[in-house]
Tab-separated table of C-alpha atoms and ligand atoms in Angstrom:
chain	number	residue	atom	x	y	z
A	195	MET	CA	-18.845	-10.974	63.789
A	196	GLN	CA	-15.373	-10.755	62.312
A	197	THR	CA	-12.563	-9.964	64.675
A	198	LEU	CA	-10.035	-7.298	63.813
A	199	GLU	CA	-7.520	-10.084	63.459
A	200	GLN	CA	-9.653	-11.861	60.825
A	201	ILE	CA	-10.054	-8.667	58.843
A	202	ARG	CA	-6.300	-8.061	58.907
A	203	ARG	CA	-5.603	-11.591	57.777
A	204	PHE	CA	-8.140	-11.308	54.967
A	205	ARG	CA	-6.536	-8.045	53.854
A	206	SER	CA	-3.047	-9.511	53.743
A	207	ILE	CA	-4.279	-12.479	51.733
A	208	LEU	CA	-5.834	-10.093	49.226
A	209	LEU	CA	-2.602	-8.118	49.057
A	210	LEU	CA	-0.596	-11.283	48.538
A	211	ILE	CA	-2.786	-12.154	45.581
A	212	PHE	CA	-3.241	-8.768	43.946
A	213	LEU	CA	-0.030	-6.874	44.652
A	214	PRO	CA	2.103	-8.995	42.324
A	215	LEU	CA	-0.577	-8.626	39.675
A	216	THR	CA	-0.677	-4.843	39.906
A	217	THR	CA	3.124	-4.622	39.970
A	218	PHE	CA	3.206	-6.818	36.870
A	219	ALA	CA	0.612	-4.604	35.186
A	220	GLN	CA	2.719	-1.512	35.927
A	221	LYS	CA	6.024	-2.981	34.809
A	222	ALA	CA	4.984	-5.390	32.075
A	223	GLY	CA	5.010	-4.388	28.446
A	224	LEU	CA	3.888	-5.886	25.174
A	225	LYS	CA	6.941	-8.141	25.120
A	226	ASP	CA	5.895	-9.717	28.430
A	227	TYR	CA	2.300	-10.346	27.434
A	228	TYR	CA	3.572	-11.895	24.203
A	229	LYS	CA	6.536	-13.801	25.609
A	230	ASN	CA	5.011	-17.167	24.683
A	231	TYR	CA	4.161	-15.975	21.200
A	232	LEU	CA	6.658	-13.735	19.425
A	233	PRO	CA	9.178	-10.899	19.940
A	234	VAL	CA	7.570	-7.463	19.766
A	235	GLY	CA	9.672	-4.769	18.170
A	236	VAL	CA	9.709	-1.159	17.077
A	237	ALA	CA	11.485	0.898	14.418
A	238	VAL	CA	13.771	3.541	15.898
A	239	ALA	CA	16.042	6.449	15.063
A	240	PRO	CA	19.059	7.353	17.259
A	241	GLY	CA	17.048	10.299	18.629
A	242	ASN	CA	14.552	7.901	20.227
A	243	LEU	CA	17.178	6.268	22.393
A	244	ASN	CA	17.122	8.576	25.408
A	245	GLY	CA	14.550	10.051	27.780
A	246	ASN	CA	10.932	8.925	27.898
A	247	GLU	CA	10.958	7.221	24.533
A	248	ALA	CA	13.928	5.064	25.546
A	249	SER	CA	12.129	4.070	28.763
A	250	LEU	CA	9.045	3.151	26.771
A	251	ILE	CA	11.090	1.077	24.324
A	252	ILE	CA	12.779	-0.836	27.143
A	253	ARG	CA	9.509	-1.408	28.999
A	254	GLU	CA	7.435	-2.515	26.012
A	255	PHE	CA	9.665	-4.079	23.369
A	256	ASN	CA	12.326	-6.759	23.031
A	257	SER	CA	13.376	-6.065	19.444
A	258	ILE	CA	14.298	-2.971	17.447
A	259	THR	CA	14.761	-2.134	13.776
A	260	PRO	CA	16.696	0.903	12.548
A	261	GLU	CA	14.086	2.975	10.732
A	262	ASN	CA	16.595	4.490	8.288
A	263	ALA	CA	20.123	4.101	9.650
A	264	MET	CA	20.998	0.878	7.820
A	265	LYS	CA	19.500	1.698	4.462
A	266	MET	CA	22.108	1.828	1.724
A	267	GLY	CA	21.957	5.590	1.173
A	268	PRO	CA	22.493	6.596	4.816
A	269	ILE	CA	25.009	3.877	5.735
A	270	HIS	CA	27.071	3.792	2.528
A	271	PRO	CA	27.038	7.357	1.168
A	272	GLU	CA	30.171	7.019	-0.980
A	273	GLU	CA	31.673	3.978	-2.615
A	274	ASN	CA	34.623	3.923	-0.236
A	275	ARG	CA	32.976	5.437	2.814
A	276	TYR	CA	30.496	4.017	5.270
A	277	TYR	CA	28.711	6.055	7.937
A	278	TRP	CA	28.365	3.797	10.977
A	279	LYS	CA	27.535	6.192	13.791
A	280	ASP	CA	23.727	5.962	13.757
A	281	ALA	CA	23.555	2.242	13.047
A	282	ASP	CA	26.166	1.521	15.731
A	283	SER	CA	24.307	3.568	18.322
A	284	ILE	CA	21.136	1.555	17.672
A	285	VAL	CA	22.927	-1.793	17.849
A	286	ASN	CA	24.800	-0.706	21.010
A	287	PHE	CA	21.526	0.332	22.648
A	288	ALA	CA	20.074	-3.079	21.819
A	289	GLN	CA	23.111	-4.831	23.271
A	290	ARG	CA	22.962	-2.792	26.490
A	291	HIS	CA	19.297	-3.587	27.018
A	292	GLY	CA	19.161	-7.143	25.729
A	293	LEU	CA	17.010	-6.408	22.675
A	294	LYS	CA	17.069	-8.300	19.411
A	295	VAL	CA	17.826	-6.341	16.235
A	296	ARG	CA	16.224	-6.785	12.803
A	297	GLY	CA	18.453	-5.307	10.114
A	298	HIS	CA	16.655	-3.210	7.496
A	299	ASN	CA	17.500	-3.360	4.604
A	300	LEU	CA	20.225	-4.541	2.232
A	301	CYS	CA	18.779	-3.968	-1.237
A	302	TRP	CA	15.995	-1.545	-2.174
A	303	HIS	CA	15.193	0.806	-5.069
A	304	GLU	CA	14.664	3.776	-2.717
A	305	GLN	CA	17.126	5.644	-0.480
A	306	THR	CA	20.019	4.408	-2.604
A	307	PRO	CA	23.302	6.374	-2.611
A	308	ALA	CA	24.031	8.568	-5.629
A	309	TRP	CA	27.180	6.645	-6.648
A	310	LEU	CA	25.593	3.203	-6.786
A	311	PHE	CA	24.399	2.813	-10.368
A	312	THR	CA	26.970	4.923	-12.235
A	313	ASP	CA	30.720	4.984	-12.824
A	314	SER	CA	33.066	7.958	-12.521
A	315	GLN	CA	32.083	9.163	-16.027
A	316	GLY	CA	28.423	9.134	-15.044
A	317	ASP	CA	27.663	6.110	-17.240
A	318	THR	CA	25.441	3.308	-16.009
A	319	VAL	CA	27.523	0.455	-14.617
A	320	SER	CA	27.418	-3.098	-15.955
A	321	LYS	CA	25.642	-5.960	-14.259
A	322	GLU	CA	28.989	-7.404	-13.104
A	323	VAL	CA	30.001	-4.130	-11.477
A	324	LEU	CA	26.648	-3.635	-9.801
A	325	LEU	CA	26.544	-7.177	-8.404
A	326	GLN	CA	30.101	-6.731	-7.118
A	327	ARG	CA	29.051	-3.491	-5.417
A	328	LEU	CA	26.057	-5.228	-3.890
A	329	LYS	CA	28.267	-8.029	-2.648
A	330	ASP	CA	30.812	-5.652	-1.100
A	331	HIS	CA	28.026	-3.699	0.557
A	332	ILE	CA	26.254	-6.731	1.977
A	333	TYR	CA	29.488	-8.398	3.155
A	334	THR	CA	30.645	-5.235	4.904
A	335	VAL	CA	27.390	-4.382	6.656
A	336	VAL	CA	26.270	-7.899	7.571
A	337	LYS	CA	29.702	-8.975	8.841
A	338	ARG	CA	30.042	-5.863	10.999
A	339	TYR	CA	26.917	-6.806	12.946
A	340	LYS	CA	27.279	-10.577	12.786
A	341	GLY	CA	25.892	-12.137	15.967
A	342	LYS	CA	24.165	-8.875	16.908
A	343	ILE	CA	21.541	-8.762	14.176
A	344	TYR	CA	19.415	-11.902	14.141
A	345	ALA	CA	17.379	-11.198	10.989
A	346	TRP	CA	17.756	-9.092	7.849
A	347	ASP	CA	15.310	-7.682	5.337
A	348	VAL	CA	17.512	-8.596	2.401
A	349	VAL	CA	15.447	-7.375	-0.537
A	350	ASN	CA	12.724	-4.776	-0.115
A	351	GLU	CA	9.785	-4.173	-2.454
A	352	ALA	CA	10.918	-5.837	-5.688
A	353	ILE	CA	7.356	-6.357	-6.977
A	354	ASP	CA	5.848	-3.735	-9.314
A	355	ASP	CA	2.991	-1.505	-8.141
A	356	ASP	CA	1.205	-2.205	-11.433
A	357	SER	CA	-0.790	-5.388	-10.870
A	358	THR	CA	-0.363	-6.445	-14.517
A	359	LYS	CA	3.437	-6.486	-14.146
A	360	PHE	CA	5.691	-8.724	-12.086
A	361	LEU	CA	9.050	-7.331	-10.969
A	362	ARG	CA	9.522	-3.588	-10.477
A	363	ASN	CA	11.452	-1.923	-13.295
A	364	SER	CA	13.993	-0.451	-10.862
A	365	ALA	CA	17.613	0.403	-11.642
A	366	TRP	CA	18.536	-2.939	-10.024
A	367	TYR	CA	16.224	-4.765	-12.412
A	368	LYS	CA	17.195	-2.740	-15.477
A	369	ILE	CA	20.868	-3.477	-14.947
A	370	CYS	CA	20.800	-7.009	-13.508
A	371	GLY	CA	17.455	-8.554	-14.463
A	372	ASP	CA	15.909	-10.645	-11.719
A	373	GLU	CA	19.271	-12.096	-10.665
A	374	PHE	CA	20.011	-9.371	-8.117
A	375	ILE	CA	17.351	-10.821	-5.812
A	376	ALA	CA	18.824	-14.308	-5.476
A	377	LYS	CA	22.353	-12.855	-5.342
A	378	ALA	CA	21.477	-10.526	-2.468
A	379	PHE	CA	20.266	-13.504	-0.420
A	380	GLU	CA	23.343	-15.549	-1.285
A	381	TYR	CA	25.713	-12.747	-0.276
A	382	ALA	CA	23.857	-12.189	2.997
A	383	HIS	CA	23.940	-15.885	3.805
A	384	GLU	CA	27.660	-16.084	3.062
A	385	ALA	CA	28.314	-13.079	5.278
A	386	ASP	CA	26.344	-14.481	8.236
A	387	PRO	CA	25.103	-18.044	7.875
A	388	GLN	CA	23.162	-17.762	11.163
A	389	ALA	CA	21.086	-14.724	10.205
A	390	LEU	CA	17.443	-15.202	9.233
A	391	LEU	CA	16.849	-13.702	5.787
A	392	PHE	CA	13.600	-12.097	4.615
A	393	TYR	CA	12.002	-10.739	1.472
A	394	ASN	CA	9.971	-7.689	2.625
A	395	ASP	CA	7.037	-5.965	0.906
A	396	TYR	CA	3.753	-4.062	1.370
A	397	ASN	CA	0.129	-4.822	0.446
A	398	THR	CA	1.070	-8.491	0.694
A	399	GLU	CA	-2.481	-9.442	1.750
A	400	ARG	CA	-4.162	-7.932	-1.312
A	401	PRO	CA	-5.030	-10.864	-3.581
A	402	GLU	CA	-3.336	-9.461	-6.710
A	403	LYS	CA	-0.126	-8.544	-4.912
A	404	ARG	CA	-0.200	-11.721	-2.816
A	405	GLU	CA	-0.109	-13.865	-5.970
A	406	ARG	CA	2.891	-11.996	-7.347
A	407	VAL	CA	4.779	-12.082	-4.039
A	408	TYR	CA	4.027	-15.790	-3.821
A	409	ARG	CA	5.333	-16.290	-7.357
A	410	LEU	CA	8.620	-14.582	-6.497
A	411	LEU	CA	9.015	-16.479	-3.224
A	412	LYS	CA	8.290	-19.776	-4.941
A	413	GLN	CA	10.942	-19.080	-7.556
A	414	LEU	CA	13.474	-18.345	-4.829
A	415	VAL	CA	12.572	-21.453	-2.823
A	416	ASP	CA	12.653	-23.645	-5.942
A	417	GLN	CA	16.081	-22.274	-6.855
A	418	GLY	CA	17.374	-23.159	-3.386
A	419	VAL	CA	18.019	-19.530	-2.449
A	420	PRO	CA	18.755	-19.168	1.291
A	421	ILE	CA	15.571	-17.379	2.327
A	422	THR	CA	13.930	-17.860	5.737
A	423	GLY	CA	10.705	-16.041	5.173
A	424	VAL	CA	8.636	-13.143	4.074
A	425	GLY	CA	8.256	-9.823	5.852
A	426	LEU	CA	4.734	-8.449	5.675
A	427	GLN	CA	5.320	-4.725	6.131
A	428	ALA	CA	1.776	-4.420	7.479
A	429	HIS	CA	1.256	-0.741	6.721
A	430	TRP	CA	-2.396	-1.479	7.301
A	431	SER	CA	-5.431	0.644	8.081
A	432	ILE	CA	-8.862	0.463	9.655
A	433	PHE	CA	-10.074	-0.539	6.171
A	434	GLU	CA	-7.718	-3.428	5.377
A	435	PRO	CA	-6.789	-6.202	5.479
A	436	SER	CA	-9.829	-8.270	6.406
A	437	ALA	CA	-9.333	-11.271	8.670
A	438	GLY	CA	-9.884	-13.536	5.669
A	439	GLU	CA	-7.294	-11.754	3.522
A	440	LEU	CA	-4.728	-11.859	6.305
A	441	GLN	CA	-5.318	-15.512	7.029
A	442	THR	CA	-5.139	-16.531	3.370
A	443	ALA	CA	-1.895	-14.630	2.890
A	444	ILE	CA	-0.234	-16.166	5.961
A	445	GLU	CA	-1.244	-19.681	4.968
A	446	LYS	CA	-0.234	-19.212	1.355
A	447	TYR	CA	3.272	-17.996	2.197
A	448	ALA	CA	3.682	-20.641	4.895
A	449	SER	CA	2.770	-23.360	2.373
A	450	LEU	CA	6.196	-22.721	0.814
A	451	GLY	CA	7.825	-23.700	4.107
A	452	LEU	CA	8.604	-20.049	4.858
A	453	LYS	CA	8.266	-18.141	8.121
A	454	VAL	CA	6.392	-14.854	8.289
A	455	GLN	CA	7.407	-11.722	10.182
A	456	ILE	CA	5.304	-8.598	10.545
A	457	THR	CA	7.961	-5.975	9.934
A	458	GLU	CA	6.462	-2.458	9.798
A	459	LEU	CA	3.101	-2.539	11.530
A	460	ASP	CA	0.840	0.473	11.790
A	461	VAL	CA	-2.938	0.852	11.463
A	462	SER	CA	-3.670	4.091	9.645
A	463	VAL	CA	-7.018	5.764	10.271
A	464	TYR	CA	-7.209	6.656	6.547
A	465	PRO	CA	-7.485	4.501	3.433
A	466	TRP	CA	-4.166	3.541	1.819
A	467	GLU	CA	-2.879	5.965	-0.816
A	468	LYS	CA	0.553	5.895	-2.353
A	469	ASN	CA	0.769	9.109	-4.349
A	470	MET	CA	1.310	12.445	-2.658
A	471	ARG	CA	-1.613	14.871	-2.876
A	472	SER	CA	-2.673	18.030	-1.125
A	473	ARG	CA	-5.159	18.114	1.681
A	474	ARG	CA	-8.733	18.532	0.510
A	475	PRO	CA	-10.771	21.451	1.838
A	476	GLY	CA	-12.484	20.372	5.055
A	477	GLU	CA	-10.548	17.107	5.245
A	478	GLN	CA	-10.561	16.336	8.980
A	479	ASP	CA	-7.594	14.844	10.776
A	480	SER	CA	-8.667	14.360	14.375
A	481	PHE	CA	-8.790	11.021	16.153
A	482	THR	CA	-12.545	10.745	16.657
A	483	PRO	CA	-14.137	8.142	18.971
A	484	GLU	CA	-15.490	6.380	15.862
A	485	LEU	CA	-12.014	6.093	14.364
A	486	GLU	CA	-10.620	4.887	17.664
A	487	GLU	CA	-13.309	2.214	17.894
A	488	ARG	CA	-12.579	0.926	14.404
A	489	GLN	CA	-8.854	0.957	15.073
A	490	ARG	CA	-9.372	-1.047	18.284
A	491	GLU	CA	-11.301	-3.692	16.355
A	492	GLN	CA	-8.624	-3.905	13.696
A	493	TYR	CA	-5.794	-4.196	16.235
A	494	LYS	CA	-7.694	-6.877	18.106
A	495	MET	CA	-8.279	-8.866	14.922
A	496	ILE	CA	-4.671	-8.757	13.806
A	497	PHE	CA	-3.177	-9.707	17.170
A	498	ASP	CA	-5.697	-12.546	17.512
A	499	MET	CA	-4.358	-13.717	14.181
A	500	PHE	CA	-0.708	-13.389	15.270
A	501	ARG	CA	-1.392	-15.602	18.278
A	502	LYS	CA	-3.321	-18.105	16.223
A	503	TYR	CA	-0.403	-18.451	13.804
A	504	LYS	CA	2.371	-18.333	16.392
A	505	ASN	CA	4.154	-21.264	14.756
A	506	ILE	CA	4.490	-19.306	11.516
A	507	ILE	CA	4.708	-15.669	12.614
A	508	THR	CA	8.037	-15.268	14.371
A	509	GLY	CA	8.079	-11.544	15.061
A	510	VAL	CA	6.089	-8.334	14.952
A	511	THR	CA	7.597	-4.853	14.674
A	512	PHE	CA	5.761	-1.536	14.863
A	513	TRP	CA	6.848	1.220	12.495
A	514	ASN	CA	7.544	4.090	14.954
A	515	ILE	CA	6.904	4.334	18.672
A	516	SER	CA	3.847	6.505	19.231
A	517	ASP	CA	1.355	8.837	17.580
A	518	ARG	CA	3.655	11.712	18.591
A	519	HIS	CA	5.623	11.000	15.447
A	520	THR	CA	4.823	8.590	12.632
A	521	TRP	CA	6.007	8.515	9.022
A	522	LEU	CA	2.282	8.662	8.135
A	523	ASP	CA	2.051	12.243	9.438
A	524	ASN	CA	2.205	14.233	6.213
A	525	TYR	CA	2.355	11.122	4.020
A	526	PRO	CA	0.898	11.036	1.485
A	527	VAL	CA	-1.004	14.200	2.451
A	528	PRO	CA	1.197	17.060	3.708
A	529	GLY	CA	-0.289	18.686	6.819
A	530	ARG	CA	-2.463	15.707	7.771
A	531	LYS	CA	-1.925	13.985	11.124
A	532	ASN	CA	-2.316	10.208	11.574
A	533	TYR	CA	-2.769	8.043	14.712
A	534	PRO	CA	-1.659	4.564	13.720
A	535	LEU	CA	0.158	3.219	16.811
A	536	LEU	CA	-0.612	1.808	20.270
A	537	PHE	CA	0.746	4.817	22.212
A	538	ASP	CA	-0.721	8.308	22.010
A	539	GLN	CA	1.032	11.636	21.539
A	540	ASN	CA	1.871	11.714	25.255
A	541	LEU	CA	3.327	8.208	25.040
A	542	ARG	CA	0.390	6.804	26.990
A	543	ARG	CA	-1.140	3.439	26.129
A	544	LYS	CA	-4.210	3.833	23.939
A	545	GLN	CA	-7.348	1.756	24.430
A	546	ALA	CA	-6.264	-0.505	21.589
A	547	TYR	CA	-3.283	-1.493	23.746
A	548	GLN	CA	-5.671	-3.123	26.217
A	549	ASP	CA	-7.396	-4.979	23.393
A	550	VAL	CA	-4.073	-6.360	22.225
A	551	ILE	CA	-2.969	-7.629	25.670
A	552	THR	CA	-6.352	-9.021	26.727
A	553	PHE	CA	-6.634	-12.635	25.633
B	27	GLA	C1	8.842	1.243	3.378
B	27	GLA	C2	10.234	0.887	3.835
B	27	GLA	C3	10.512	1.441	5.203
B	27	GLA	C4	10.077	2.883	5.309
B	27	GLA	C5	8.647	3.007	4.931
B	27	GLA	C6	8.235	4.438	5.093
B	27	GLA	O1	7.877	0.501	4.004
B	27	GLA	O2	10.457	-0.502	3.897
B	27	GLA	O3	11.881	1.384	5.438
B	27	GLA	O4	10.870	3.693	4.481
B	27	GLA	O5	8.523	2.584	3.586
B	27	GLA	O6	8.720	4.979	6.275
């Protein structure tokens, strides 16, 4: 028969073993589970940086990306005026809490300021003027945050959506030809030689897009352009990519000697669509157990892959914090809710969270 003393001793041994584990489970976040693999980040707006969302960010993540605040339109609204408040507040938050920052982005065809492509008469500017403007912009923004931003998405989405075409026929391309891409990287490197520099795009695992992204990256590498790697936006879904597509893409890009970062991860519960459309009659938008199950499988597959390729994939960032608010609500279908993240609308960990941290 066990004495009371033996039972007490047994209980304290159990406590000694399990208490630290339960405390770890309560306090640990994604960043802790992944500390031997890669930084785990999230895209934020200044409004996310207080209250419960701020606590969640600090508990779970060790990297942040400004969702909009550093895009050229918001941060550089007039030729001679920058708007720093939002971007500064994000960088200051990161500094206070020891988070890394990924800068996003320096050159894109969307969210550009009205003044950028025209002169005071309203005429389209020359290539020389536009490249000078790009240089001034990149020097000013990158130098301001030198040492505080460890990586930049330098050029965003330069490949055409039409699979039979190569570079997107954007205002950048129309005015400068393909040169603006290499120049943007050169300016960024001059402004902060330590910063890691990325080309960032979506659908980078689809074979047709993958080949065109590869072609662009290869040109840049062959020209000696200072590029560190490729950002896979990873606006994925329960339908794509497959494990095979993801693996092939990672290996293909890495064969150029480039690193890969996952820059805008979410797993939509709907198939990818780009063009806006109205909601169809009867189109459901609830998070059914079937959808949750498929999303869990997809999250598990992609994080298995991130761990497998930890020598190539040097960061993962989620695009928004929780299902309470995601850019995929209303896009591309106004009035339709989406559930693409690891935290639910009450900021609680979803089941997929457990799948991602169990390995
Ligand atoms: C692209 C951009 C992001 C963001 C999303 C939509 O992926 O790179 O900055 O605008 O579209 O939110």
